[in-house]
Short mmCIF file of C-alpha atoms in Angstrom, two decimals:
data_model
loop_
_atom_site.label_atom_id
_atom_site.label_comp_id
_atom_site.label_asym_id
_atom_site.label_seq_id
_atom_site.Cartn_x
_atom_site.Cartn_y
_atom_site.Cartn_z
CA MET A 1 78.31 53.79 4.82
CA PHE A 2 75.63 56.11 3.54
CA GLU A 3 77.68 59.34 3.59
CA ARG A 4 78.98 60.62 0.30
CA PRO A 5 82.81 60.51 0.17
CA ASP A 6 84.58 63.84 0.34
CA VAL A 7 85.16 64.99 -3.24
CA GLY A 8 88.38 66.75 -2.30
CA GLU A 9 89.32 70.41 -2.58
CA ARG A 10 91.27 70.59 -5.85
CA ALA A 11 89.58 69.40 -9.03
CA ILE A 12 90.32 68.92 -12.71
CA LEU A 13 87.22 69.50 -14.84
CA VAL A 14 86.68 67.50 -18.02
CA HIS A 15 84.32 68.80 -20.71
CA ILE A 16 84.03 66.95 -24.01
CA GLU A 17 81.89 68.10 -26.92
CA PHE A 18 80.29 65.30 -28.92
CA SER A 19 79.22 66.01 -32.46
CA SER A 20 76.65 63.19 -32.29
CA ARG A 21 74.75 64.81 -29.39
CA GLY A 22 73.92 68.16 -30.98
CA GLU A 23 71.79 70.34 -28.70
CA GLU A 24 72.26 68.04 -25.69
CA ALA A 25 75.73 69.41 -24.98
CA GLU A 26 76.30 70.57 -21.42
CA ASP A 27 77.40 74.10 -20.54
CA LEU A 28 80.97 74.37 -19.20
CA GLY A 29 80.28 77.71 -17.49
CA GLU A 30 77.34 76.23 -15.60
CA PHE A 31 79.47 73.23 -14.57
CA ARG A 32 82.09 75.59 -13.15
CA GLU A 33 79.33 77.17 -11.03
CA LEU A 34 78.20 73.74 -9.88
CA VAL A 35 81.72 72.84 -8.81
CA ALA A 36 82.14 76.17 -6.99
CA SER A 37 78.79 75.59 -5.24
CA ALA A 38 80.14 72.24 -4.02
CA GLY A 39 83.00 74.10 -2.33
CA VAL A 40 85.66 72.68 -4.66
CA GLU A 41 88.54 74.66 -6.22
CA THR A 42 88.96 74.22 -9.96
CA VAL A 43 92.70 74.01 -10.70
CA GLY A 44 92.48 72.91 -14.33
CA VAL A 45 90.08 72.30 -17.20
CA VAL A 46 90.54 69.70 -19.94
CA THR A 47 88.37 70.09 -23.03
CA GLY A 48 88.12 68.15 -26.24
CA LYS A 49 85.93 66.93 -29.08
CA ARG A 50 84.85 63.43 -30.07
CA ASN A 51 82.22 61.90 -32.30
CA GLN A 52 80.92 59.72 -29.47
CA PRO A 53 82.05 58.53 -26.00
CA SER A 54 84.42 55.58 -25.64
CA PRO A 55 82.56 52.66 -24.03
CA ARG A 56 85.47 51.81 -21.70
CA LEU A 57 86.98 55.15 -20.66
CA PHE A 58 84.52 57.73 -22.08
CA VAL A 59 87.56 59.60 -23.50
CA GLY A 60 90.30 58.46 -25.85
CA GLU A 61 93.79 57.29 -24.83
CA GLY A 62 95.38 60.61 -25.78
CA LYS A 63 92.88 62.64 -23.77
CA LEU A 64 93.34 60.23 -20.85
CA ASP A 65 97.08 60.99 -20.84
CA GLU A 66 96.28 64.73 -20.88
CA ILE A 67 93.95 64.38 -17.89
CA ARG A 68 96.50 62.22 -16.03
CA ASP A 69 99.21 64.86 -16.62
CA ALA A 70 96.86 67.63 -15.40
CA VAL A 71 96.10 65.67 -12.22
CA ALA A 72 99.80 65.17 -11.53
CA GLY A 73 100.80 68.72 -12.46
CA HIS A 74 98.14 70.39 -10.26
CA GLU A 75 98.20 67.75 -7.51
CA ALA A 76 94.43 67.42 -7.90
CA ASP A 77 92.34 65.28 -5.55
CA VAL A 78 89.45 64.55 -7.90
CA VAL A 79 88.48 64.59 -11.59
CA LEU A 80 84.98 65.88 -12.33
CA PHE A 81 83.30 65.06 -15.64
CA ASN A 82 80.62 67.36 -17.00
CA HIS A 83 78.80 64.29 -18.29
CA ALA A 84 76.98 61.21 -17.08
CA LEU A 85 79.41 58.30 -16.67
CA SER A 86 78.50 54.64 -16.41
CA PRO A 87 79.70 52.74 -13.30
CA SER A 88 82.24 50.80 -15.35
CA GLN A 89 83.61 54.00 -16.91
CA GLU A 90 84.06 55.53 -13.45
CA ARG A 91 85.89 52.42 -12.23
CA ASN A 92 88.15 52.28 -15.28
CA LEU A 93 89.00 55.99 -15.06
CA GLU A 94 89.82 55.75 -11.35
CA ARG A 95 92.04 52.74 -12.02
CA GLU A 96 93.91 54.66 -14.73
CA MET A 97 94.27 58.00 -12.91
CA LYS A 98 94.70 56.76 -9.32
CA CYS A 99 92.29 59.38 -7.95
CA ARG A 100 88.58 59.78 -7.35
CA VAL A 101 86.33 60.40 -10.38
CA LEU A 102 82.83 61.90 -10.21
CA ASP A 103 80.36 62.64 -12.97
CA ARG A 104 77.88 65.53 -13.21
CA THR A 105 75.22 63.64 -11.24
CA GLY A 106 77.70 62.90 -8.46
CA VAL A 107 78.57 66.60 -8.16
CA ILE A 108 74.89 67.57 -7.95
CA LEU A 109 74.31 64.89 -5.30
CA ASP A 110 77.17 66.24 -3.20
CA ILE A 111 75.73 69.76 -3.38
CA PHE A 112 72.33 68.44 -2.36
CA ALA A 113 73.89 66.58 0.57
CA GLN A 114 75.49 69.82 1.80
CA ARG A 115 72.34 71.94 1.44
CA ALA A 116 69.61 69.69 2.87
CA ARG A 117 68.46 71.03 6.25
CA THR A 118 65.11 69.47 7.10
CA HIS A 119 64.49 65.81 7.90
CA GLU A 120 62.48 65.41 4.70
CA GLY A 121 65.18 67.04 2.57
CA LYS A 122 67.86 64.78 4.03
CA LEU A 123 65.73 61.72 3.35
CA GLN A 124 65.21 62.75 -0.27
CA VAL A 125 68.93 63.38 -0.80
CA GLU A 126 69.87 60.09 0.85
CA LEU A 127 67.43 58.21 -1.38
CA ALA A 128 68.94 59.75 -4.51
CA GLN A 129 72.47 59.00 -3.23
CA LEU A 130 71.72 55.38 -2.44
CA GLU A 131 70.05 54.70 -5.77
CA HIS A 132 73.04 56.29 -7.53
CA MET A 133 75.50 54.38 -5.34
CA SER A 134 73.79 50.99 -5.70
CA THR A 135 75.21 50.54 -9.21
CA ARG A 136 78.71 51.61 -8.12
CA LEU A 137 79.38 49.27 -5.21
CA VAL A 138 81.72 46.95 -7.10
CA ARG A 139 84.64 49.37 -7.11
CA GLY A 140 84.68 49.38 -3.32
CA TRP A 141 85.51 45.66 -3.25
CA THR A 142 87.90 45.24 -6.18
CA HIS A 143 90.75 44.52 -3.74
CA LEU A 144 89.02 41.34 -2.55
CA GLU A 145 88.82 37.96 -4.25
CA ARG A 146 85.96 36.89 -6.40
CA GLN A 147 84.08 33.73 -5.52
CA LYS A 148 85.55 30.55 -6.92
CA GLY A 149 84.05 27.11 -7.24
CA GLY A 150 84.82 24.38 -4.74
CA ILE A 151 84.94 24.11 -0.98
CA GLY A 152 87.55 26.30 0.68
CA LEU A 153 88.05 28.41 -2.44
CA ARG A 154 85.23 30.94 -1.99
CA GLY A 155 86.63 34.44 -1.51
CA PRO A 156 84.94 37.10 0.64
CA GLY A 157 84.50 39.73 -2.06
CA GLU A 158 81.23 38.73 -3.65
CA THR A 159 79.72 37.82 -0.28
CA GLN A 160 80.46 41.28 1.10
CA LEU A 161 79.15 42.87 -2.08
CA GLU A 162 75.85 41.04 -1.74
CA THR A 163 75.67 42.06 1.92
CA ASP A 164 76.09 45.71 0.97
CA ARG A 165 73.50 45.40 -1.77
CA ARG A 166 71.02 43.87 0.64
CA LEU A 167 71.66 46.66 3.16
CA LEU A 168 71.16 49.27 0.44
CA ARG A 169 67.91 47.70 -0.72
CA ALA A 170 66.60 47.60 2.85
CA ARG A 171 67.54 51.24 3.46
CA ILE A 172 66.01 52.39 0.16
CA LYS A 173 62.79 50.55 1.01
CA ALA A 174 62.69 52.19 4.46
CA ILE A 175 63.25 55.69 3.00
CA HIS A 176 60.49 55.15 0.42
CA ALA A 177 58.11 54.23 3.25
CA ARG A 178 59.02 57.35 5.25
CA LEU A 179 58.69 59.60 2.20
CA ASP A 180 55.28 58.06 1.48
CA LYS A 181 54.30 59.17 4.99
CA VAL A 182 55.59 62.67 4.24
CA ARG A 183 53.57 62.68 1.01
CA ARG A 184 50.41 61.71 2.89
CA GLN A 185 51.02 64.47 5.44
CA ARG A 186 51.49 67.02 2.64
CA ASN A 187 48.27 65.84 1.01
CA GLN A 188 46.42 66.34 4.31
CA GLY A 189 47.78 69.88 4.55
CA ARG A 190 46.74 70.60 0.96
CA ARG A 191 43.25 69.22 1.53
CA ALA A 192 42.89 71.39 4.63
CA ARG A 193 43.91 74.48 2.63
CA MET A 194 41.46 73.54 -0.14
CA ARG A 195 38.63 73.20 2.40
CA ALA A 196 39.54 76.64 3.72
CA ASP A 197 39.69 77.98 0.13
CA ILE A 198 43.31 79.07 0.55
CA PRO A 199 45.08 78.89 -2.85
CA THR A 200 48.75 77.92 -3.17
CA VAL A 201 51.16 79.91 -5.32
CA SER A 202 54.40 78.05 -6.04
CA LEU A 203 57.73 79.55 -7.09
CA VAL A 204 59.57 77.56 -9.75
CA GLY A 205 62.51 78.34 -11.98
CA TYR A 206 66.05 77.56 -13.01
CA THR A 207 68.54 77.31 -10.18
CA ASN A 208 70.00 80.66 -9.09
CA ALA A 209 67.23 82.65 -10.81
CA GLY A 210 66.50 84.49 -7.55
CA LYS A 211 63.49 82.55 -6.25
CA SER A 212 64.50 82.61 -2.57
CA THR A 213 65.44 86.30 -2.67
CA LEU A 214 62.04 87.08 -4.17
CA PHE A 215 60.35 84.78 -1.65
CA ASN A 216 62.06 86.60 1.23
CA HIS A 217 61.09 90.00 -0.17
CA ILE A 218 57.39 89.29 -0.58
CA THR A 219 56.92 87.24 2.60
CA THR A 220 59.53 88.88 4.89
CA ALA A 221 60.85 85.38 5.54
CA SER A 222 64.48 84.47 6.20
CA VAL A 223 65.06 81.62 3.76
CA TYR A 224 68.73 81.03 2.90
CA ALA A 225 69.48 82.86 -0.35
CA ALA A 226 72.87 83.05 -2.05
CA ASP A 227 74.38 83.60 -5.49
CA GLN A 228 75.04 79.90 -6.00
CA LEU A 229 73.36 76.92 -7.61
CA PHE A 230 70.90 74.93 -5.47
CA ALA A 231 70.93 77.32 -2.50
CA THR A 232 67.41 76.06 -1.71
CA LEU A 233 66.56 72.39 -1.34
CA ASP A 234 63.97 72.27 1.40
CA PRO A 235 60.48 73.54 0.53
CA THR A 236 59.29 76.51 2.56
CA LEU A 237 55.66 77.60 2.89
CA ARG A 238 54.52 81.02 4.07
CA ARG A 239 51.06 82.56 4.42
CA LEU A 240 50.55 85.88 2.67
CA GLU A 241 47.59 88.29 2.68
CA LEU A 242 46.68 89.72 -0.72
CA PRO A 243 44.08 92.40 -1.40
CA ASP A 244 40.71 91.12 -2.70
CA ILE A 245 41.87 87.51 -2.33
CA GLY A 246 42.77 87.23 1.34
CA PRO A 247 45.24 84.56 2.48
CA VAL A 248 47.34 82.59 -0.01
CA VAL A 249 50.19 80.16 0.63
CA ILE A 250 53.49 80.91 -1.12
CA ALA A 251 55.80 77.89 -1.65
CA ASP A 252 59.52 78.16 -2.42
CA THR A 253 60.87 75.02 -4.15
CA VAL A 254 64.14 73.48 -5.32
CA GLY A 255 65.58 75.00 -8.50
CA PHE A 256 65.76 73.08 -11.75
CA ILE A 257 68.82 72.58 -13.89
CA ARG A 258 69.68 71.41 -17.39
CA HIS A 259 69.44 67.61 -17.62
CA LEU A 260 68.43 67.25 -13.98
CA PRO A 261 69.10 63.58 -13.14
CA HIS A 262 65.89 61.56 -13.30
CA LYS A 263 66.61 59.93 -9.92
CA LEU A 264 66.67 63.38 -8.31
CA VAL A 265 63.31 64.25 -9.82
CA GLU A 266 61.93 60.97 -8.44
CA ALA A 267 63.46 61.53 -4.99
CA PHE A 268 62.06 65.06 -4.76
CA ARG A 269 58.61 64.12 -6.05
CA ALA A 270 57.08 64.60 -2.58
CA THR A 271 58.38 68.17 -2.58
CA LEU A 272 57.51 68.89 -6.20
CA GLU A 273 53.91 67.73 -5.68
CA GLU A 274 53.40 71.11 -4.01
CA THR A 275 53.98 72.51 -7.49
CA THR A 276 51.52 70.21 -9.26
CA GLN A 277 48.70 71.17 -6.87
CA ALA A 278 49.28 74.95 -7.00
CA ALA A 279 46.65 77.40 -8.25
CA LEU A 280 49.39 79.42 -9.97
CA LEU A 281 53.08 78.92 -10.75
CA LEU A 282 55.41 81.90 -10.55
CA HIS A 283 58.14 80.99 -13.03
CA VAL A 284 61.14 83.09 -11.94
CA VAL A 285 63.58 83.81 -14.78
CA ASP A 286 67.01 85.44 -14.62
CA CYS A 287 66.45 87.97 -17.41
CA HIS A 288 70.17 88.91 -17.35
CA ASP A 289 71.29 85.35 -18.19
CA ASP A 290 72.57 84.86 -21.74
CA ARG A 291 70.87 81.44 -21.84
CA ARG A 292 67.54 82.76 -20.58
CA ASP A 293 65.38 81.16 -23.28
CA GLU A 294 67.14 77.79 -22.95
CA ASN A 295 66.65 77.86 -19.17
CA ILE A 296 62.94 78.57 -19.62
CA GLY A 297 62.71 75.52 -21.88
CA GLN A 298 64.50 73.32 -19.33
CA VAL A 299 62.12 74.37 -16.55
CA GLU A 300 59.12 73.66 -18.79
CA ASN A 301 60.55 70.19 -19.52
CA VAL A 302 60.79 69.38 -15.79
CA LEU A 303 57.26 70.71 -15.19
CA LEU A 304 56.08 68.37 -17.93
CA GLU A 305 57.93 65.46 -16.31
CA ILE A 306 56.32 66.01 -12.89
CA GLY A 307 52.85 66.59 -14.35
CA ALA A 308 52.63 70.34 -13.65
CA ASP A 309 52.49 71.50 -17.27
CA GLU A 310 48.74 72.24 -17.06
CA VAL A 311 49.03 74.60 -14.05
CA PRO A 312 48.60 78.32 -14.96
CA VAL A 313 51.96 80.14 -15.13
CA LEU A 314 52.95 83.77 -14.54
CA GLN A 315 56.51 84.49 -15.66
CA ILE A 316 58.61 86.76 -13.44
CA PHE A 317 61.63 88.22 -15.20
CA ASN A 318 63.91 88.94 -12.24
CA LYS A 319 67.17 90.92 -11.85
CA ILE A 320 66.17 93.95 -13.94
CA ASP A 321 68.57 95.90 -11.71
CA LEU A 322 71.37 94.32 -13.78
CA LEU A 323 69.91 95.71 -17.02
CA ASP A 324 70.60 99.22 -18.28
CA ASP A 325 67.76 101.75 -17.84
CA PHE A 326 65.04 99.15 -17.42
CA SER A 327 61.92 99.86 -15.37
CA PRO A 328 59.32 97.42 -14.02
CA ARG A 329 56.41 96.56 -16.27
CA VAL A 330 53.62 94.03 -16.76
CA GLU A 331 53.12 92.30 -20.11
CA ARG A 332 49.66 91.01 -21.03
CA ASN A 333 48.28 88.61 -23.63
CA GLU A 334 45.59 89.37 -26.18
CA ASP A 335 42.89 88.80 -23.54
CA GLY A 336 44.41 91.42 -21.25
CA GLU A 337 45.63 88.77 -18.78
CA PRO A 338 49.05 89.39 -17.17
CA VAL A 339 51.59 86.81 -18.38
CA ARG A 340 54.96 88.37 -17.48
CA VAL A 341 56.16 90.80 -14.80
CA TRP A 342 59.62 92.44 -14.84
CA VAL A 343 60.94 92.91 -11.27
CA SER A 344 64.05 93.13 -9.12
CA ALA A 345 63.90 91.01 -5.98
CA VAL A 346 66.96 92.84 -4.60
CA THR A 347 65.71 96.42 -4.92
CA GLY A 348 61.99 95.66 -4.69
CA ALA A 349 61.23 97.31 -8.01
CA GLY A 350 58.10 95.86 -9.59
CA ILE A 351 56.89 94.02 -6.46
CA PRO A 352 53.61 96.04 -6.23
CA GLU A 353 52.93 95.26 -9.91
CA LEU A 354 53.67 91.59 -9.17
CA PHE A 355 51.12 91.53 -6.35
CA ASP A 356 48.50 93.07 -8.65
CA ALA A 357 49.26 90.47 -11.34
CA ILE A 358 48.97 87.59 -8.84
CA VAL A 359 45.63 88.94 -7.64
CA GLU A 360 44.37 89.10 -11.23
CA ARG A 361 45.51 85.56 -12.01
CA VAL A 362 44.46 83.88 -8.76
CA GLY A 363 41.38 85.93 -7.96
CA GLU A 364 38.29 84.51 -9.61
CA ASP A 365 35.37 86.86 -10.27
CA VAL A 366 36.48 89.71 -7.99
CA LEU A 367 33.39 91.81 -7.31
CA HIS A 368 33.35 95.60 -6.87
CA LEU A 369 30.06 96.39 -5.14
CA PHE A 370 28.29 99.33 -3.45
CA VAL A 371 25.74 97.94 -0.99
CA VAL A 372 23.27 99.68 1.31
CA LEU A 373 23.01 98.18 4.81
CA GLY A 374 20.54 99.26 7.44
CA PRO A 375 20.76 99.05 11.27
CA ARG A 376 19.33 95.50 11.14
CA ASP A 377 22.16 94.32 8.89
CA GLY A 378 24.82 94.73 11.57
CA LYS A 379 25.96 91.09 11.42
CA LEU A 380 26.75 91.23 7.69
CA ARG A 381 28.44 94.60 8.13
CA ALA A 382 30.64 93.17 10.90
CA LEU A 383 31.54 90.11 8.82
CA LEU A 384 32.50 92.28 5.83
CA HIS A 385 34.78 94.42 8.00
CA GLN A 386 36.24 91.32 9.61
CA ALA A 387 37.04 89.85 6.18
CA GLY A 388 38.79 93.08 5.13
CA SER A 389 36.46 93.52 2.16
CA VAL A 390 35.31 97.09 2.94
CA VAL A 391 37.08 99.74 0.89
CA SER A 392 35.07 102.69 2.25
CA GLU A 393 31.89 103.36 4.23
CA ASN A 394 29.58 106.39 4.11
CA HIS A 395 26.60 107.02 6.41
CA ARG A 396 23.27 108.45 5.27
CA ASP A 397 20.96 110.69 7.30
CA SER A 398 18.42 107.84 7.36
CA GLY A 399 20.84 105.71 9.37
CA ASP A 400 21.74 103.44 6.47
CA SER A 401 25.36 102.90 5.43
CA VAL A 402 26.77 102.62 1.90
CA LEU A 403 29.72 100.21 1.81
CA GLU A 404 32.15 99.97 -1.08
CA LEU A 405 33.30 96.33 -1.27
CA ARG A 406 35.98 94.40 -3.14
CA LEU A 407 35.95 90.63 -2.67
CA GLN A 408 35.69 87.39 -4.58
CA SER A 409 32.23 86.19 -5.50
CA ARG A 410 32.55 82.98 -3.47
CA ASP A 411 33.50 85.02 -0.38
CA TRP A 412 30.51 87.31 -0.94
CA TYR A 413 28.05 84.41 -0.97
CA GLN A 414 29.75 82.72 2.00
CA LEU A 415 29.45 85.90 4.08
CA LEU A 416 25.80 86.31 3.09
CA SER A 417 25.15 82.73 4.19
CA ARG A 418 26.88 83.25 7.54
CA ALA A 419 24.79 86.37 8.11
CA GLY A 420 21.62 84.42 7.32
CA MET A 421 20.77 86.58 4.31
CA GLN A 422 20.06 86.06 0.61
CA ALA A 423 21.49 88.11 -2.26
CA GLU A 424 17.93 89.19 -3.18
CA GLN A 425 17.63 90.99 0.16
CA ILE A 426 20.58 93.29 -0.52
CA GLU A 427 20.03 96.82 -1.81
CA PHE A 428 22.74 98.02 -4.16
CA ALA A 429 23.77 101.64 -4.72
CA GLN A 430 25.25 103.34 -7.76
CA ALA A 431 28.98 103.97 -7.82
CA PRO A 432 29.76 107.63 -7.12
CA ALA A 433 30.52 109.67 -10.21
#
């Protein structure tokens, strides 16, 4: 009951431009990619223009005949609309065309159902599916009678419909409870990382911008990455050691898309909370995409919706290997802070510069010190080496050692405390000329 029906293998796409919607128009090229990502073959495309949608059929009678002819001529299994359809419009269109009809949200849901791998991801997809399906149950029982007044005249249709609705409500309630448990577990993990002073860096960006490829390159992980929309649904966390900072946690998240259905944002809130709690967001952008600036705006809109708009952002312009004669570089703001890094996740160009930029943005008050430690300071010396903060060490004839250190100020004071020493007890040396 809870599985999404098979959308079929041969599809007619319908894309209507509405003059009343202005900038809200969907992109037909992106919809083709969505359909291909769902594993469906596009056998025909019907386009048109209207002032506004028809309340009953979304399209006009003439366009309906054109779609019906395309379905018959190509022997299509399904008609996919690049728009959001109401439940009644879907029912009316299916009745007219005698085949299955899905809107843009339905296509995205089917892709999500195919890609979810973890238990949490499957729960989130199922929740979004059920909430979408709950308003579309009627069409499954149109072949049965409606209830009528009087004893012996009550048909089974409405009774079965109410049974299904009750089952859906119970299942949705159960999934919410399990996702609340997942959210609490994630919060515990985040609190543990905060106690250990391990910052989280979260990858965000438009779908198919190259987040998973970049994630694999910098963490040597094996997350599924492909040139298709929504290749990643399940969040993946990896620990990474960065110079001067030490361990950080890198999180790969689901990609965003234009007009991402609100129910999907709600269903994936447990996953996206990893983004809201991050110390830094790496906003991955496909710099080769013609709609690059629009995609950036869409991602920023979703970040605003989930409450992550105040988190510091470092833009990563990916896929420079597709540009002509373009080399990696770091762009800075007027304060000298890195705000954009141009890289190629495929070739690895610009990755060292990216690491340096992350260190600058995440590292707070990185200290570059030259300290003199005597034979009695062996515990502090051992702790500094253990923390990987020693750049170089030179020994004097007196037996003292001069250590060149790079570490964050909080780590410096923590190590002093563990060694039982105060900052006033430390002798500092001049940096060599």
